[in-house]
Amino acid sequence: MEVREGDLLWTPSRERAERSNLVAFTRWLAAERGLRFDTYQQLWRWSVTDLDAFWQAIWDWCGIQASTPPSAVLGRRTMPGAEWFPGARLNYAEHVLRHERPRPAPGSGAPPPAPAEAAGQTAHAGQADALVFASETAPVAGMPWATLGGQVRVLATWLREVGVRPGDRVVAYLPNIPQAVVAMLAATSIGAIWASCAPDFGWQGVLDRFQQLQPKVLFAVDGYRFGGKRHDRREELGRILAGLPSVQHVVGVQSTPSTKPADSATGRASLGVGERETSWDGLLDRPPVPAEGFHFEQVPFGHPLWVLFSSGTTGLPKALVHSHGGILIEQLKLQSFHLDLRPGDRLFFFTTTGWMMWNFLVSAPLLGVVPVLYDGSPLHPDAEVLWKIAQDARVTLLGSSPAYVDRMRKAGIVPGERYDLSALRTIFPAGSPVSPECTAWFYRNVKRDLWVATGSGGTDCCTGFVGGVPTQPVYAGEIQGPSLGVAAGAWDEHGNSLVDQVGELVITQPMPSMPVRLWGDPDGSRYRDTYFADYPGIWRHGDFFRANQRGGCFVLGRSDATLNRHGVRIGTAEIYRALDTIEEVDDALVVNLELPGGRAFMPLFVTLRDGRTLDDAIEGKIRGRLRQAYSPRHVPDRIVQVSAIPVTLTGKKLEVPVRKLLLGTPADEAASRSAMANPRALDDFIAYARAQTDYQPR
């Protein structure tokens, strides 16, 4: 049966809505603050107009603990530069590891925990799983809270011993494995700043990011498994370390069977990087550090927690600095109210350590929620592996990308018939625009009583701007509403608010998890130019956005040149930098097309030197260089030779106009030839667009 945008697909039962954290919060507001809201829209409107009252309520409801209390909710209020909870001192990692102790009882200032028996956990938090892990070669297994806490304290103590101080950078070249979580918590527990890249990143992509930070410690693997194959990364690691002279210590983590002989003295596998190397197993083979004797570094609310990297569209990737307090309060709000998670629930989202969804996933323990980590391919040994993990791990909430759903649909896979998904309450589609057909697929093929809580946000703020509302119906292709505390809207180019019309996604009020700064941007000029140049004092995110009369939201893809590649945002500049090293390539332009059904298609257009013609050898060289220097996501679906690359009079490539042209916008509407340095350069692109009936990789 055909499904159309706006078709009603699901309505929560009264019992389910009444059990939600959102309803519990509104009742608490009525009892404790004398505030009554009859609808979600009323609650949202209050949350973005009375910022002080709303965020103080979130602080109190979530039981945030500060060794020094704040003097206010907001000091300076302008964007950029809003000052949140001035005077407060706290620690993100301490809020994670407080769940190592028995969980707080209802009414203690934290959301009431789910019944232990319902979550499949024992009553004592120390014996329950803090996280769950699986890989291509290892079945689902848990790590108890006591183990997680013990390893974090031992590792953090070692970091202090080798001279890591608050503000120093600790980075990782690790897959999505428990060691990455432990290392992140150990670094942040002592006030160091964390950053990570997945090992499928090539050496150049890693250096583009880590060289900006001048890290003191690097955690790394010598290889990883993906798609049934082991990928050796020792050569890449050597190049990375050669470009990072600031690194004083390298911690070798063995995540796969190593081909490198073990060190004869220790019997442990070695990365072979010399005296700087220490083995992970060796570090953990130290006396335990009691919880009572461990000191979590107390840092200001805005102290850097980690650095996430933008896509690098116009140069090196921007290093986005997020804060301890901002991420803490934002993730507690997001996961409590827009995903309706409770202690003991299990959250599974396929991700790598190079994507913000990893930071989202590993923040789940802030609530006592169990993140499910998976290291491997989502298609190995077959396209059903994620559903098998969801079954075996008793997953409560499963994250999924529209591209993955499209693959399931084409393969005729019906997970609800093949797997026991009785524990599954919620699906969280994210990563790219979700079509009506994608939303409906879950109800037809997974289960009828299911909350599809579609969300959209960004690496920039490490959260969702719009997302699920557990008390409201689900309509096909529609995000249920703007998130609490997020003043999201659509604006035209003149700054007029739009309803039921496509405009720029803007945020008109500050949020705690907005970056405190960009690394290497001492005067803040790059930060302002990136987000506030078009609408001074207003955050412009770079997505096309529409909201309807009832508050339903639609994020319609990038309005700038950033590439959304299989749910991960990458930058055109990275691709161009790699192509600069290929002698046959003169110039290039790359775009990504988001297509119906959650599909995407990324063509690369090239001009070649000396009258060369594109052939298999040149294509292979381009693909190999992109894969080696960056990642498989940087490899285009098709390479097309053109006579010229269209640019503006100032030399800027017309990436956004070309994308519009390829998606069907008439040429005279997509680009103004009078503003081009080479007006005839569009001709090849127009001809290519006319010749395509369905964009497919080749």
XYZ file of C-alpha atoms in Angstrom:
698
model
C 0.000 0.000 0.000
C 1.371 3.407 -0.949
C 2.270 5.675 1.934
C 2.234 9.449 1.652
C 3.864 12.178 3.682
C 1.745 12.915 6.743
C -0.088 9.564 6.859
C -0.746 8.541 10.476
C 1.334 5.439 11.274
C 1.243 5.063 15.059
C -0.255 6.595 18.167
C 1.142 5.833 21.628
C -1.254 4.103 23.969
C -2.419 6.163 26.919
C -0.514 3.843 29.250
C 2.719 4.226 27.274
C 2.432 8.005 27.127
C 1.706 8.205 30.866
C 4.828 6.134 31.628
C 7.088 8.447 29.631
C 9.797 10.580 31.211
C 8.252 13.572 29.457
C 4.951 13.211 31.320
C 6.803 12.600 34.587
C 8.743 15.814 33.980
C 5.622 17.875 33.274
C 4.028 16.562 36.477
C 7.193 17.427 38.377
C 7.102 20.950 36.919
C 3.521 21.331 38.110
C 4.302 20.060 41.602
C 7.695 21.699 42.127
C 7.521 24.837 39.974
C 3.803 25.557 39.696
C 3.990 25.324 35.891
C 1.278 23.581 33.867
C 1.470 22.647 30.190
C -1.390 20.937 28.378
C 0.481 20.236 25.138
C 4.023 19.542 24.023
C 3.992 22.735 21.973
C 3.280 24.754 25.120
C 6.117 23.000 26.960
C 8.521 23.566 24.061
C 7.579 27.240 23.765
C 8.325 27.767 27.475
C 11.638 25.895 27.130
C 12.933 28.323 24.488
C 11.558 31.552 25.963
C 12.359 31.140 29.682
C 15.842 29.658 29.308
C 16.810 30.197 32.937
C 13.803 28.373 34.351
C 13.929 25.537 31.822
C 17.614 24.683 32.123
C 17.533 25.021 35.912
C 14.663 22.524 35.881
C 16.725 20.132 33.724
C 19.665 20.502 36.136
C 17.473 19.691 39.124
C 15.428 16.923 37.486
C 18.520 15.106 36.230
C 20.335 15.394 39.535
C 23.430 17.121 38.165
C 26.055 17.433 40.869
C 28.573 20.288 41.115
C 31.316 20.552 43.701
C 30.880 24.318 43.413
C 27.359 25.490 42.594
C 26.650 27.921 39.745
C 25.882 31.552 40.454
C 23.270 31.658 37.676
C 21.942 29.669 34.743
C 23.088 32.172 32.147
C 25.656 34.903 32.502
C 26.440 36.380 29.091
C 23.497 35.488 26.795
C 24.554 36.466 23.294
C 25.483 34.013 20.537
C 28.227 33.151 20.066
C 29.695 33.175 23.549
C 26.736 32.470 25.839
C 28.010 31.706 29.344
C 26.214 28.753 30.935
C 26.112 28.020 34.667
C 28.979 30.394 35.589
C 30.894 29.343 38.674
C 29.869 25.679 38.548
C 32.600 23.035 38.818
C 31.875 19.435 37.888
C 33.077 16.505 35.769
C 31.353 14.619 32.945
C 33.067 11.289 33.668
C 32.145 11.490 37.350
C 28.482 11.660 36.336
C 28.936 8.501 34.270
C 30.673 6.561 37.018
C 28.222 7.544 39.740
C 26.158 4.682 38.304
C 28.866 2.283 39.464
C 27.308 2.729 42.876
C 23.716 1.681 43.628
C 21.290 3.749 41.586
C 19.411 6.660 43.149
C 15.939 5.973 44.395
C 12.891 7.728 42.921
C 12.531 11.246 44.274
C 16.268 11.756 44.815
C 16.551 14.365 42.084
C 17.242 11.920 39.254
C 14.669 10.382 36.917
C 13.133 7.253 38.477
C 14.987 4.117 37.388
C 13.303 1.370 35.435
C 12.566 -1.809 37.412
C 15.689 -3.954 37.430
C 13.817 -7.065 36.378
C 12.302 -5.302 33.361
C 15.734 -4.315 32.122
C 17.226 -7.752 32.681
C 19.665 -6.357 35.243
C 20.480 -7.228 38.787
C 19.385 -4.777 41.439
C 22.908 -3.632 42.322
C 24.410 -1.316 39.722
C 27.944 -2.558 40.340
C 26.968 -6.037 39.133
C 24.955 -4.827 36.132
C 26.398 -4.240 32.684
C 27.789 -0.770 32.059
C 28.177 -1.547 28.372
C 27.726 -4.423 25.941
C 30.068 -5.273 23.097
C 30.085 -7.469 19.978
C 32.317 -7.750 16.929
C 32.575 -9.784 13.753
C 34.458 -12.456 15.707
C 33.002 -12.073 19.210
C 29.429 -12.646 20.385
C 27.535 -10.204 22.571
C 29.167 -9.836 25.994
C 28.855 -7.336 28.826
C 31.269 -5.264 30.880
C 30.002 -4.739 34.461
C 30.031 -1.321 36.064
C 32.684 -2.433 38.541
C 35.013 -3.447 35.721
C 34.461 -0.242 33.779
C 35.027 1.940 36.826
C 38.099 -0.007 37.897
C 39.760 0.246 34.484
C 38.982 3.954 34.161
C 40.590 4.731 37.528
C 43.736 2.696 36.818
C 44.193 4.271 33.397
C 43.453 7.789 34.653
C 46.007 7.346 37.439
C 48.644 6.324 34.883
C 47.828 9.342 32.702
C 48.404 11.605 35.683
C 51.684 9.817 36.467
C 53.045 10.457 32.960
C 52.248 14.148 33.197
C 48.856 14.574 31.539
C 47.241 17.667 33.010
C 43.853 19.355 32.613
C 43.663 20.817 29.119
C 46.193 18.399 27.587
C 44.934 16.440 24.587
C 44.539 12.663 24.539
C 43.588 11.166 21.178
C 42.662 7.746 19.848
C 42.941 5.799 16.601
C 40.567 3.090 17.737
C 37.515 1.178 16.547
C 34.229 1.079 18.450
C 35.449 -1.172 21.251
C 35.235 -1.007 25.074
C 38.836 0.229 25.323
C 37.812 3.420 23.497
C 35.122 4.125 26.093
C 37.480 3.419 28.975
C 40.176 5.667 27.498
C 37.714 8.502 26.879
C 36.397 8.370 30.434
C 39.904 8.128 31.903
C 41.099 11.170 29.955
C 38.058 13.307 30.716
C 38.005 12.271 34.379
C 41.303 14.145 34.863
C 40.298 17.148 32.754
C 42.222 16.168 29.607
C 40.601 16.813 26.227
C 39.568 13.797 24.128
C 39.407 13.317 20.357
C 39.164 10.177 18.236
C 39.348 8.910 14.669
C 38.279 5.508 13.412
C 41.062 3.290 12.020
C 39.404 3.216 8.593
C 40.632 6.818 8.272
C 43.837 7.138 6.286
C 46.887 8.865 7.705
C 46.212 12.199 6.005
C 42.659 12.413 7.364
C 43.946 11.688 10.855
C 46.720 14.253 10.649
C 44.343 16.896 9.291
C 42.523 16.526 12.585
C 45.065 15.586 15.246
C 47.863 17.920 14.139
C 45.652 20.844 15.122
C 45.504 19.564 18.708
C 49.169 18.651 19.364
C 48.196 15.680 21.552
C 50.362 14.295 24.329
C 49.034 10.691 24.325
C 47.769 8.476 21.495
C 45.781 5.255 21.920
C 45.988 3.120 18.775
C 45.418 -0.293 17.233
C 47.680 -1.958 14.685
C 44.691 -3.130 12.650
C 40.981 -3.780 12.565
C 38.499 -6.229 11.074
C 35.798 -5.220 8.620
C 33.779 -7.345 6.244
C 35.565 -10.536 7.294
C 39.029 -9.167 6.508
C 41.806 -7.868 8.712
C 43.163 -4.481 7.719
C 46.720 -3.785 8.876
C 47.208 -0.149 9.931
C 50.841 -0.202 11.056
C 52.037 1.713 8.007
C 49.300 4.317 8.510
C 50.163 4.535 12.201
C 53.821 5.158 11.387
C 52.900 8.084 9.155
C 50.511 9.439 11.781
C 53.163 9.377 14.501
C 55.727 10.939 12.176
C 53.356 13.881 11.824
C 52.635 14.154 15.558
C 55.911 15.007 17.305
C 53.959 16.204 20.358
C 52.948 12.613 21.223
C 55.007 11.422 24.199
C 53.217 8.132 24.880
C 51.523 5.606 22.584
C 49.232 3.009 24.136
C 48.928 -0.074 21.944
C 45.503 -1.718 21.997
C 45.163 -5.156 20.446
C 41.633 -5.479 19.102
C 42.349 -8.192 16.518
C 44.823 -11.081 16.306
C 48.120 -9.421 15.433
C 50.620 -10.553 12.821
C 53.289 -8.665 14.744
C 55.431 -10.885 17.019
C 54.875 -10.361 20.706
C 57.446 -8.462 22.695
C 59.739 -11.098 24.191
C 59.918 -9.398 27.574
C 56.229 -8.877 28.126
C 54.613 -11.471 25.877
C 52.251 -8.763 24.621
C 51.761 -7.699 21.017
C 53.610 -4.549 20.016
C 52.797 -1.735 17.609
C 56.488 -1.458 16.890
C 56.713 2.298 17.486
C 59.663 2.310 19.867
C 60.236 3.552 23.388
C 57.101 5.676 23.483
C 54.905 2.553 23.396
C 53.077 1.063 26.363
C 50.648 -1.836 26.062
C 47.029 -1.538 27.154
C 47.197 -4.876 28.952
C 50.336 -3.788 30.741
C 48.682 -0.622 32.007
C 45.706 -2.518 33.367
C 47.997 -5.038 35.060
C 48.493 -2.589 37.908
C 47.077 -2.423 41.436
C 43.412 -1.371 41.543
C 42.539 2.199 42.475
C 39.642 2.315 44.973
C 36.710 4.512 44.052
C 36.896 6.232 47.435
C 40.464 7.370 46.826
C 40.096 8.603 43.258
C 39.753 12.317 42.515
C 37.737 13.450 39.508
C 39.145 16.747 38.295
C 36.588 19.446 39.039
C 36.463 21.765 36.034
C 34.321 24.772 35.060
C 31.051 24.039 33.246
C 32.597 25.291 29.984
C 35.904 23.387 30.314
C 36.708 21.432 27.116
C 35.522 17.827 27.229
C 36.259 16.621 23.715
C 36.883 17.899 20.209
C 34.689 16.782 17.334
C 35.638 17.629 13.786
C 33.543 19.165 11.059
C 33.654 17.902 7.522
C 36.340 20.226 6.218
C 34.410 21.697 3.304
C 36.448 24.896 3.014
C 39.804 23.813 4.411
C 41.034 21.752 7.319
C 38.201 20.238 9.374
C 36.999 22.649 12.028
C 37.865 21.440 15.519
C 34.661 21.898 17.530
C 35.338 22.170 21.261
C 32.487 20.887 23.440
C 32.302 21.323 27.190
C 31.872 19.029 30.192
C 28.728 20.752 31.393
C 27.199 21.409 27.981
C 27.381 17.811 26.812
C 26.352 16.503 30.229
C 23.118 18.484 30.514
C 22.237 18.253 26.812
C 22.662 14.471 26.580
C 20.687 13.919 29.783
C 17.851 16.015 28.332
C 17.985 14.434 24.870
C 18.057 10.826 25.998
C 15.537 11.292 28.810
C 12.815 13.137 26.936
C 13.311 12.601 23.205
C 14.340 8.941 23.365
C 12.524 8.122 26.637
C 15.420 6.050 27.988
C 15.733 4.799 31.565
C 18.456 3.101 33.636
C 18.978 -0.464 32.425
C 17.667 0.190 28.908
C 19.973 -0.818 26.067
C 20.850 1.575 23.254
C 22.376 0.337 19.985
C 23.459 2.594 17.141
C 25.890 1.443 14.464
C 28.728 3.952 14.406
C 32.480 4.411 14.368
C 34.593 6.465 16.747
C 34.971 9.104 14.034
C 31.305 10.093 14.006
C 29.417 12.163 16.600
C 26.974 9.290 17.063
C 29.744 7.480 18.950
C 29.889 10.363 21.430
C 26.100 10.212 21.678
C 26.162 6.434 22.169
C 28.821 6.421 24.872
C 27.018 9.220 26.736
C 24.145 6.810 27.416
C 25.721 5.662 30.732
C 25.074 9.163 32.078
C 21.511 7.874 32.528
C 22.535 4.371 33.541
C 21.573 3.266 30.030
C 23.702 0.467 28.531
C 25.344 1.312 25.185
C 25.765 -1.600 22.780
C 29.042 -1.318 20.869
C 29.688 -3.138 17.604
C 33.035 -3.315 15.830
C 32.596 -4.503 12.269
C 30.604 -4.237 9.082
C 26.804 -3.855 9.215
C 26.676 -6.232 6.236
C 28.903 -9.086 7.462
C 28.325 -11.969 7.431
C 25.054 -10.729 5.942
C 22.745 -7.726 5.966
C 20.897 -8.986 9.055
C 23.771 -8.809 11.533
C 22.521 -5.674 13.319
C 19.123 -7.257 13.931
C 20.783 -10.359 15.370
C 22.772 -8.171 17.767
C 19.573 -6.331 18.699
C 18.001 -9.681 19.546
C 20.980 -11.117 21.446
C 21.637 -7.906 23.412
C 17.937 -7.371 24.219
C 18.129 -3.888 22.704
C 15.536 -1.323 23.820
C 16.333 1.383 21.283
C 17.906 0.721 17.887
C 19.395 3.466 15.730
C 19.208 2.997 12.000
C 20.074 4.947 8.867
C 17.659 5.335 5.934
C 20.324 3.885 3.618
C 20.402 0.688 5.714
C 16.618 0.466 5.608
C 16.703 0.805 1.829
C 19.066 -2.160 1.668
C 16.733 -4.186 3.909
C 13.778 -3.292 1.724
C 15.506 -4.281 -1.501
C 16.641 -7.575 0.022
C 13.123 -8.368 1.237
C 14.282 -8.773 4.841
C 11.533 -8.756 7.472
C 13.324 -8.570 10.869
C 10.091 -8.928 12.849
C 9.601 -12.431 11.441
C 13.168 -13.648 11.954
C 14.252 -12.239 15.300
C 12.969 -11.910 18.838
C 12.609 -8.140 19.155
C 10.250 -8.206 22.113
C 12.556 -5.892 24.115
C 12.622 -3.302 21.322
C 10.491 -0.229 22.096
C 11.988 2.453 19.903
C 13.634 2.948 16.525
C 15.822 6.013 16.076
C 16.374 6.798 12.372
C 19.086 9.393 11.845
C 21.950 10.329 9.565
C 20.051 11.543 6.490
C 16.514 12.628 5.529
C 13.877 9.987 6.310
C 11.234 9.381 3.652
C 7.599 8.401 4.317
C 8.376 4.939 2.901
C 11.294 4.537 5.326
C 9.127 5.412 8.333
C 6.391 3.023 7.224
C 8.881 0.203 6.613
C 9.505 -0.210 10.335
C 5.808 -0.697 11.096
C 5.380 -3.184 8.281
C 8.542 -5.183 8.870
C 9.648 -4.824 12.491
C 6.575 -4.497 14.737
C 3.321 -2.574 14.851
C 3.662 -1.174 18.368
C 6.872 0.741 17.885
C 7.864 4.338 18.425
C 9.820 5.583 15.389
C 11.550 8.586 16.953
C 13.212 10.164 13.930
C 15.830 12.754 14.821
C 18.195 15.222 13.206
C 20.962 17.358 14.641
C 24.638 17.846 14.078
C 28.227 17.255 15.049
C 28.418 20.996 15.694
C 26.345 20.746 18.906
C 26.610 16.950 19.392
C 22.869 16.586 19.833
C 19.510 16.618 18.097
C 17.730 19.814 17.130
C 14.467 18.081 16.257
C 13.355 14.613 17.290
C 10.970 12.267 18.970
C 8.112 13.216 21.278
C 6.885 10.070 23.085
C 3.389 11.426 23.765
C 2.601 12.309 20.134
C 1.584 10.311 17.039
C 4.059 9.343 14.326
C 3.327 10.595 10.814
C 5.049 9.241 7.708
C 8.195 11.137 6.781
C 7.772 13.616 9.617
C 9.945 14.370 12.642
C 7.625 14.815 15.604
C 8.839 18.196 16.799
C 11.661 20.520 17.829
C 13.617 19.362 20.851
C 13.098 20.991 24.222
C 15.425 23.925 24.710
C 16.156 24.158 20.971
C 14.636 27.241 19.314
C 14.686 25.691 15.847
C 12.909 27.284 12.908
C 12.978 27.901 9.171
C 14.011 31.346 7.903
C 14.170 32.844 4.449
C 17.206 34.806 3.239
C 15.804 37.999 4.768
C 15.377 36.511 8.254
C 11.621 35.998 8.032
C 10.176 32.973 9.835
C 8.532 30.391 7.562
C 5.783 27.833 8.191
C 5.079 25.077 5.653
C 7.836 26.521 3.469
C 11.426 25.402 3.029
C 14.039 27.693 4.553
C 17.356 27.651 6.351
C 17.469 25.776 9.658
C 18.263 28.368 12.319
C 18.590 28.272 16.115
C 17.484 31.582 17.596
C 18.420 31.014 21.259
C 21.679 29.688 22.767
C 22.078 26.025 23.731
C 24.471 24.665 26.385
C 26.131 22.227 23.977
C 26.998 24.769 21.305
C 30.802 24.736 20.892
C 32.589 26.857 23.438
C 35.017 27.689 20.622
C 36.842 26.318 17.612
C 40.356 25.080 18.285
C 42.961 27.353 16.724
C 40.515 30.255 16.379
C 41.758 32.644 19.066
C 39.641 35.643 18.096
C 36.516 33.612 17.282
C 36.357 34.893 13.715
C 36.122 31.468 12.104
C 33.382 30.456 14.530
C 31.365 33.578 13.719
C 31.909 33.232 9.976
C 30.803 29.589 10.052
C 27.530 29.888 11.954
C 26.613 33.556 12.388
C 27.647 35.376 9.197
C 24.270 35.161 7.436
C 22.094 36.089 10.419
C 24.126 37.960 13.071
C 23.405 36.564 16.522
C 21.469 33.620 15.043
C 22.897 30.131 14.435
C 22.548 29.065 10.780
C 23.104 25.330 10.643
C 23.410 24.672 6.919
C 20.362 22.418 6.424
C 17.180 23.022 4.473
C 14.271 22.849 6.921
C 10.486 22.979 6.986
C 7.973 22.897 9.849
C 4.214 22.441 9.475
C 1.329 23.940 11.420
C 1.210 21.144 14.000
C 4.946 21.441 14.695
C 6.099 18.475 12.606
C 9.568 18.973 11.156
C 11.387 18.028 7.971
C 15.165 18.269 7.521
C 15.719 18.156 3.774
C 19.466 17.876 3.322
C 22.381 20.253 3.305
C 22.000 23.802 2.079
C 25.784 24.112 1.813
C 28.477 22.009 0.167
C 28.987 19.489 2.989
C 28.649 15.870 1.886
C 26.366 13.591 3.909
C 27.952 10.271 3.058
C 26.184 7.198 4.504
C 25.158 9.306 7.501
C 28.650 10.757 8.087
C 29.376 14.334 7.095
C 32.632 14.722 5.172
C 34.106 17.733 3.477
C 34.768 18.466 -0.165
C 38.118 20.024 0.755
C 39.429 16.650 1.942
C 38.647 15.122 -1.441
C 40.252 18.008 -3.307
C 43.417 17.815 -1.182
C 43.840 14.135 -2.040
C 43.252 14.778 -5.754
C 45.912 17.483 -5.740
C 48.482 14.700 -5.385
C 47.350 12.924 -8.590
C 49.269 14.303 -11.540
C 46.607 13.442 -14.125
C 43.882 15.444 -12.373
C 43.748 19.171 -13.115
C 40.598 20.140 -11.163
C 37.532 18.535 -9.624
C 34.085 19.105 -8.147
C 32.169 16.667 -5.960
C 28.575 16.695 -4.721
C 26.308 14.274 -2.895
C 22.707 13.775 -3.993
C 20.132 12.680 -1.441
C 17.543 10.661 -3.323
C 14.112 9.161 -2.551
C 13.993 6.067 -0.359
C 16.983 7.086 1.728
C 19.412 6.562 -1.181
C 22.359 8.781 -1.958
C 24.671 9.174 -4.939
C 28.040 10.942 -4.969
C 29.524 11.779 -8.378
C 32.996 13.268 -8.799
C 33.570 15.476 -11.835
C 37.165 15.905 -13.002
C 39.131 17.761 -15.617
C 42.378 16.099 -16.705
C 45.732 17.524 -17.716
C 47.394 17.413 -21.142
C 44.352 16.228 -23.070
C 44.117 12.921 -21.173
C 40.958 10.827 -21.299
C 39.522 9.242 -18.168
C 40.179 5.485 -18.210
C 40.146 2.596 -15.753
C 43.738 3.242 -14.690
C 43.102 6.879 -13.762
C 39.796 5.978 -12.092
C 41.533 3.304 -10.046
C 44.248 5.728 -9.021
C 41.672 8.306 -7.870
C 39.646 5.768 -5.895
C 42.725 4.226 -4.312
C 44.164 7.575 -3.264
C 40.914 8.707 -1.627
C 40.521 5.408 0.195
C 44.115 5.410 1.409
C 44.346 9.055 2.448
C 40.909 9.337 4.050
C 38.317 6.549 4.127
C 36.050 4.394 1.939
C 33.313 7.012 2.430
C 35.381 9.502 0.448
C 35.331 7.286 -2.660
C 32.741 8.541 -5.207
C 30.010 6.410 -6.701
C 30.949 7.571 -10.182
C 33.750 9.600 -11.762
C 32.830 11.776 -14.737
C 35.197 13.721 -16.988
C 34.077 17.249 -17.920
C 35.682 20.007 -19.962
C 35.675 22.617 -17.161
C 34.751 23.064 -13.485
C 32.232 25.898 -12.951
C 33.419 28.611 -10.556
C 32.262 32.046 -9.452
C 33.991 35.256 -10.447
C 36.037 34.955 -7.260
C 37.045 31.372 -8.042
C 34.693 29.470 -5.702
C 33.445 26.139 -7.028
C 29.700 26.017 -7.649
C 29.049 22.880 -5.603
C 25.589 23.800 -4.320
C 24.291 24.991 -7.737
C 25.593 21.819 -9.394
C 23.847 19.694 -6.804
C 20.583 21.558 -7.382
C 21.003 21.129 -11.133
C 21.536 17.377 -10.836
C 18.460 17.089 -8.613
C 16.242 18.653 -11.280
C 16.351 22.403 -10.711
C 16.279 24.245 -14.063
C 19.714 25.555 -15.036
C 18.711 29.217 -14.974
C 17.369 28.785 -11.433
C 20.270 26.675 -10.153
C 23.007 29.134 -11.124
C 23.418 32.598 -12.558
C 25.824 32.395 -15.474
C 26.484 36.120 -15.169
C 28.108 35.452 -11.802
C 30.387 32.762 -13.245
C 33.951 33.153 -14.408
C 33.322 30.491 -17.084
C 29.593 30.420 -17.998
C 29.935 27.567 -20.531
C 31.361 25.277 -17.824
C 27.804 24.360 -16.815
C 27.033 22.807 -20.209
C 28.568 19.392 -19.457
C 26.699 19.229 -16.142
C 23.392 20.099 -17.802
C 23.961 17.372 -20.382
C 24.891 14.855 -17.681
C 21.738 15.660 -15.684
C 19.521 15.257 -18.759
C 21.061 11.876 -19.572
C 20.365 10.373 -16.144
C 17.177 8.419 -15.477
C 18.278 7.053 -12.107
C 21.565 7.819 -10.383
C 23.324 4.548 -9.658
C 26.901 3.738 -8.606
C 29.228 2.262 -11.170
